[in-house]
CSV table of C-alpha atoms in Angstrom, one decimal:
chain,number,residue,atom,x,y,z
A,215,MET,CA,74.5,162.7,108.6
A,216,ARG,CA,78.0,164.0,107.8
A,217,LYS,CA,78.2,165.4,111.3
A,218,ASN,CA,77.4,162.1,112.8
A,219,ILE,CA,80.1,160.4,110.7
A,220,TRP,CA,82.7,162.9,112.0
A,221,VAL,CA,81.6,162.3,115.5
A,222,LEU,CA,81.9,158.6,115.1
A,223,ILE,CA,85.4,159.0,113.6
A,224,LEU,CA,86.6,161.3,116.3
A,225,SER,CA,85.1,158.9,119.0
A,226,ARG,CA,87.1,156.0,117.5
A,227,LEU,CA,90.3,158.0,117.3
A,228,LEU,CA,89.8,159.0,121.0
A,229,PHE,CA,89.2,155.4,121.9
A,230,LEU,CA,92.4,154.3,120.1
A,231,GLN,CA,94.4,157.0,121.8
A,232,ILE,CA,93.1,156.0,125.2
A,233,ILE,CA,94.1,152.4,124.5
A,234,HIS,CA,97.5,153.6,123.3
A,235,TYR,CA,98.2,155.5,126.4
A,236,GLY,CA,96.8,152.7,128.6
A,237,VAL,CA,99.2,150.3,127.0
A,238,GLN,CA,102.1,152.7,127.6
A,239,GLU,CA,101.2,153.1,131.2
A,240,LEU,CA,100.8,149.3,131.6
A,241,GLU,CA,104.3,148.8,130.1
A,242,GLN,CA,105.8,151.4,132.4
A,243,ARG,CA,104.3,149.6,135.5
A,244,LYS,CA,105.2,146.1,134.6
A,245,ASP,CA,107.9,144.3,136.6
A,246,VAL,CA,111.5,144.0,135.4
A,247,VAL,CA,112.1,140.4,134.2
A,248,VAL,CA,115.3,139.2,135.9
A,249,PRO,CA,116.4,136.1,137.9
A,250,GLU,CA,116.6,136.2,141.6
A,251,LYS,CA,120.0,137.3,143.0
A,252,ALA,CA,122.1,134.6,144.6
A,253,GLU,CA,122.3,135.0,148.4
A,254,GLN,CA,126.0,134.3,148.6
A,255,ALA,CA,128.9,135.9,146.7
A,256,ALA,CA,131.4,133.7,144.9
A,257,PHE,CA,134.1,134.7,147.3
A,258,PRO,CA,134.2,136.1,150.8
A,259,PRO,CA,134.8,139.9,150.7
A,260,GLU,CA,138.3,139.6,152.1
A,261,LYS,CA,139.2,137.3,149.1
A,262,ALA,CA,137.4,139.3,146.5
A,263,SER,CA,139.9,142.0,145.7
A,264,SER,CA,140.1,142.6,142.0
A,265,THR,CA,143.8,143.7,142.5
A,266,ASP,CA,144.6,140.2,143.9
A,267,LEU,CA,142.9,138.5,141.0
A,268,ARG,CA,144.7,140.5,138.4
A,269,SER,CA,148.2,140.3,139.9
A,270,GLU,CA,148.5,137.1,142.0
A,271,THR,CA,148.2,133.4,141.5
A,272,ILE,CA,147.0,131.2,144.4
A,273,SER,CA,149.0,128.0,144.8
A,274,ALA,CA,148.3,124.8,146.8
A,275,ALA,CA,150.8,126.1,149.3
A,276,ASP,CA,148.6,129.1,150.0
A,277,VAL,CA,145.6,126.9,151.0
A,278,ALA,CA,145.2,126.7,154.8
A,279,VAL,CA,143.7,123.2,154.9
A,280,PRO,CA,144.7,119.9,153.2
A,281,LEU,CA,143.3,119.7,149.6
A,282,GLU,CA,141.6,116.4,150.4
A,283,GLU,CA,139.4,118.2,153.0
A,284,LEU,CA,138.3,121.0,150.6
A,285,THR,CA,134.7,120.8,149.4
A,286,PHE,CA,133.4,122.0,146.0
A,287,THR,CA,130.9,124.8,146.0
A,288,ILE,CA,129.1,125.8,142.8
A,289,ASN,CA,129.8,129.4,141.8
A,290,PRO,CA,126.5,131.3,142.1
A,291,SER,CA,127.2,132.9,138.7
A,292,THR,CA,126.8,129.5,137.1
A,293,GLU,CA,123.1,129.8,137.1
A,294,TYR,CA,123.1,133.1,135.3
A,295,TYR,CA,125.6,131.9,132.7
A,296,GLN,CA,123.2,128.9,132.0
A,297,ILE,CA,120.3,131.3,131.4
A,298,ASN,CA,122.3,133.7,129.3
A,299,PRO,CA,126.0,133.2,128.4
A,300,ASP,CA,126.2,137.0,127.9
A,301,TYR,CA,126.1,137.5,131.7
A,302,VAL,CA,129.1,139.5,133.0
A,303,GLY,CA,128.1,140.4,136.5
A,304,TRP,CA,125.6,141.8,139.0
A,305,LEU,CA,125.1,145.5,139.7
A,306,SER,CA,123.8,146.8,143.1
A,307,VAL,CA,123.4,150.5,143.8
A,308,ASN,CA,122.5,151.7,147.3
A,309,GLY,CA,119.4,153.8,147.7
A,310,THR,CA,117.9,152.7,144.4
A,311,VAL,CA,116.1,149.8,142.9
A,312,VAL,CA,119.2,148.9,140.9
A,313,ASP,CA,119.9,145.3,141.8
A,314,TYR,CA,120.2,143.7,138.4
A,315,PRO,CA,122.3,141.2,136.4
A,316,VAL,CA,124.5,142.8,133.7
A,317,VAL,CA,125.0,141.4,130.2
A,318,ARG,CA,127.3,142.2,127.3
A,319,GLY,CA,126.2,141.8,123.7
A,320,GLN,CA,128.0,141.9,120.4
A,321,ASP,CA,126.9,145.5,120.0
A,322,ASN,CA,125.3,148.3,122.1
A,323,GLU,CA,121.9,147.9,120.5
A,324,THR,CA,120.7,144.3,121.1
A,325,TYR,CA,119.9,144.7,124.8
A,326,LEU,CA,118.1,148.0,124.4
A,327,THR,CA,115.1,146.0,123.4
A,328,GLN,CA,115.9,142.5,124.8
A,329,ASN,CA,115.8,141.4,128.5
A,330,PHE,CA,118.1,139.1,130.4
A,331,TYR,CA,116.2,136.1,129.1
A,332,GLN,CA,116.9,137.4,125.6
A,333,GLU,CA,113.2,138.1,125.1
A,334,PRO,CA,111.7,141.2,123.4
A,335,ASP,CA,111.2,143.8,126.2
A,336,ILE,CA,110.7,147.6,126.2
A,337,PHE,CA,112.9,147.7,129.4
A,338,GLY,CA,115.7,146.0,127.7
A,339,ALA,CA,118.5,144.9,130.0
A,340,ILE,CA,121.3,146.5,132.0
A,341,PHE,CA,124.3,145.9,129.7
A,342,MET,CA,128.1,146.5,129.5
A,343,ASP,CA,129.7,148.2,126.6
A,344,TYR,CA,130.5,145.6,124.0
A,345,ARG,CA,134.0,147.0,123.7
A,346,ASN,CA,134.8,146.1,127.4
A,347,ILE,CA,136.4,142.8,128.4
A,348,GLY,CA,134.9,142.7,131.9
A,349,MET,CA,136.3,140.8,135.0
A,350,GLY,CA,137.9,144.1,136.2
A,351,VAL,CA,140.4,144.1,133.4
A,352,ASP,CA,139.3,147.4,131.7
A,353,ARG,CA,140.6,150.7,132.7
A,354,HIS,CA,137.1,152.2,131.9
A,355,THR,CA,134.0,150.0,132.2
A,356,ILE,CA,130.7,151.4,130.9
A,357,ILE,CA,127.3,150.1,131.9
A,358,TYR,CA,124.1,151.3,130.2
A,359,GLY,CA,120.4,151.1,131.2
A,360,HIS,CA,117.1,152.6,130.2
A,361,TYR,CA,115.6,155.5,132.1
A,362,THR,CA,111.9,154.7,133.0
A,363,GLN,CA,109.3,157.1,134.4
A,364,ASN,CA,108.4,154.8,137.3
A,365,GLY,CA,112.0,154.1,138.4
A,366,GLN,CA,112.7,150.7,137.0
A,367,MET,CA,116.1,149.8,135.5
A,368,PHE,CA,118.2,153.1,135.7
A,369,GLY,CA,115.2,155.3,136.3
A,370,GLU,CA,116.3,156.2,139.9
A,371,LEU,CA,119.9,157.1,139.1
A,372,ASP,CA,118.8,160.8,138.8
A,373,LYS,CA,118.7,160.7,142.6
A,374,PHE,CA,122.4,161.2,142.4
A,375,LEU,CA,121.8,164.7,141.1
A,376,ASN,CA,120.9,165.5,144.7
A,377,GLU,CA,124.1,166.2,146.7
A,378,ASP,CA,122.7,164.9,150.0
A,379,PHE,CA,121.7,161.7,148.4
A,380,LEU,CA,125.0,161.3,146.7
A,381,GLN,CA,127.0,161.8,149.9
A,382,GLU,CA,124.8,159.2,151.7
A,383,ASN,CA,125.3,156.7,148.8
A,384,LEU,CA,128.8,157.3,147.5
A,385,GLU,CA,129.6,153.6,146.9
A,386,PHE,CA,128.0,150.7,144.9
A,387,ILE,CA,128.9,147.1,144.1
A,388,PHE,CA,129.5,145.4,140.8
A,389,GLY,CA,130.4,141.7,141.2
A,390,ASP,CA,131.2,139.0,138.7
A,391,ALA,CA,132.1,135.3,138.9
A,392,TYR,CA,135.5,136.1,140.2
A,393,ALA,CA,135.2,139.1,142.6
A,394,GLU,CA,132.9,141.6,144.2
A,395,ARG,CA,134.2,145.0,143.3
A,396,ARG,CA,133.4,148.2,145.2
A,397,TYR,CA,133.2,151.6,143.5
A,398,ARG,CA,133.2,155.2,144.9
A,399,ILE,CA,131.5,157.9,142.9
A,400,PHE,CA,133.7,160.9,142.0
A,401,SER,CA,131.7,162.6,139.2
A,402,VAL,CA,128.0,163.1,138.3
A,403,HIS,CA,126.8,165.2,135.4
A,404,VAL,CA,124.3,165.5,132.6
A,405,ALA,CA,125.3,166.2,129.1
A,406,PRO,CA,124.1,165.7,125.5
A,407,ALA,CA,124.8,162.2,124.2
A,408,ASP,CA,128.4,162.3,123.3
A,409,THR,CA,131.2,159.8,122.9
A,410,LEU,CA,133.5,162.2,124.7
A,411,PHE,CA,132.8,160.5,128.0
A,412,LEU,CA,132.8,156.9,126.6
A,413,ASP,CA,136.5,156.4,125.6
A,414,ILE,CA,138.0,153.1,126.7
A,415,ASP,CA,141.3,153.1,124.8
A,416,PHE,CA,144.1,155.5,126.0
A,417,GLU,CA,147.6,156.3,125.0
A,418,GLY,CA,150.3,158.2,126.9
A,419,ASN,CA,148.8,160.8,129.2
A,420,GLU,CA,145.3,160.5,127.7
A,421,TYR,CA,143.9,158.5,130.6
A,422,THR,CA,145.1,161.0,133.3
A,423,GLU,CA,143.6,163.8,131.2
A,424,PHE,CA,140.4,161.9,130.8
A,425,LEU,CA,140.0,161.4,134.6
A,426,THR,CA,140.7,165.1,135.2
A,427,MET,CA,138.0,166.0,132.6
A,428,LEU,CA,135.4,163.8,134.3
A,429,LYS,CA,136.0,165.4,137.7
A,430,ASP,CA,135.8,168.9,136.1
A,431,PHE,CA,132.5,168.1,134.6
A,432,SER,CA,130.9,166.9,137.9
A,433,VAL,CA,128.1,169.1,139.2
A,434,PHE,CA,129.4,168.4,142.7
A,435,PRO,CA,133.1,168.7,143.9
A,436,SER,CA,134.8,165.4,144.9
A,437,GLU,CA,137.7,164.8,147.2
A,438,VAL,CA,138.4,161.4,145.6
A,439,GLU,CA,142.0,161.3,144.3
A,440,LEU,CA,142.6,159.6,141.0
A,441,THR,CA,145.7,158.3,139.3
A,442,GLU,CA,146.5,156.5,136.1
A,443,GLU,CA,146.6,153.2,138.1
A,444,ASN,CA,142.9,153.5,138.9
A,445,HIS,CA,140.1,151.5,137.1
A,446,ILE,CA,136.8,153.4,136.8
A,447,LEU,CA,133.2,152.4,136.0
A,448,THR,CA,130.6,154.7,134.3
A,449,LEU,CA,126.8,154.2,134.6
A,450,MET,CA,124.9,155.9,131.8
A,451,THR,CA,121.2,156.5,131.1
A,452,CYS,CA,118.9,159.0,129.4
A,453,ASN,CA,118.1,162.3,131.1
A,454,ASP,CA,115.6,164.9,129.7
A,455,SER,CA,117.1,167.9,131.4
A,456,ALA,CA,119.3,168.4,128.3
A,457,GLU,CA,118.4,168.0,124.7
A,458,ASN,CA,119.1,164.3,123.8
A,459,GLY,CA,120.6,164.3,127.3
A,460,ARG,CA,122.4,161.6,129.2
A,461,LEU,CA,123.2,161.2,132.9
A,462,PHE,CA,126.8,160.1,133.6
A,463,ILE,CA,127.9,158.6,136.9
A,464,HIS,CA,131.6,157.9,137.1
A,465,ALA,CA,133.1,155.9,140.0
A,466,VAL,CA,136.6,154.6,140.8
A,467,GLU,CA,137.3,151.1,142.0
A,468,VAL,CA,138.1,150.9,145.7
A,469,THR,CA,141.0,148.5,146.3
A,470,GLU,CA,142.1,149.1,149.9
């Protein structure tokens, strides 16, 4: 009798374990919940330079056609702001599934478990460091995303640990309501979770030293030249090749 009871208990435990792993697998396979990407950018590429937006003001005299002949076009980003006012831009990374809206919360925890629609979600959302301003203003912009076994969110960024793939996909796009910015990767590395690579405030020569350190940590050499005038963007996700590991991809904004 006692043996039958133990068999029953073990059977139920096994059943519960099967359900548990089944739910995990289902969660890993579900689609990422994001809005569709707008087909047109807010500005034509030749007008989308972040350098222009930071340093120049366009006056009526610069407009090639009479003002009365201009037509009003709704900025594609308006739709995303209406869904979630935390929206700060759209990230697209060649060779991967990364083609997602980016948000910024009041901390770096909220969007770990909340999607773009601000609903509970194990995938969370792709989000910018809450310390960043956005709009291309920051010297160092940081964007986070979950690693997933089936490649959703930032799950395919580990492809950049392959040098051939990296060389074929050196550039990616991060656009906001004001400009579409292009970035070129200059450093890829895996390291334990550490704030060493996540500084955003620099004084004196600290920024130049920071850029040199990022290049030195890269698993692949880079011919990209960096100066204190450059703005960089870091993509970060988990990586299990190191204890409590993180994958860091550092890229510099291309302005020419």
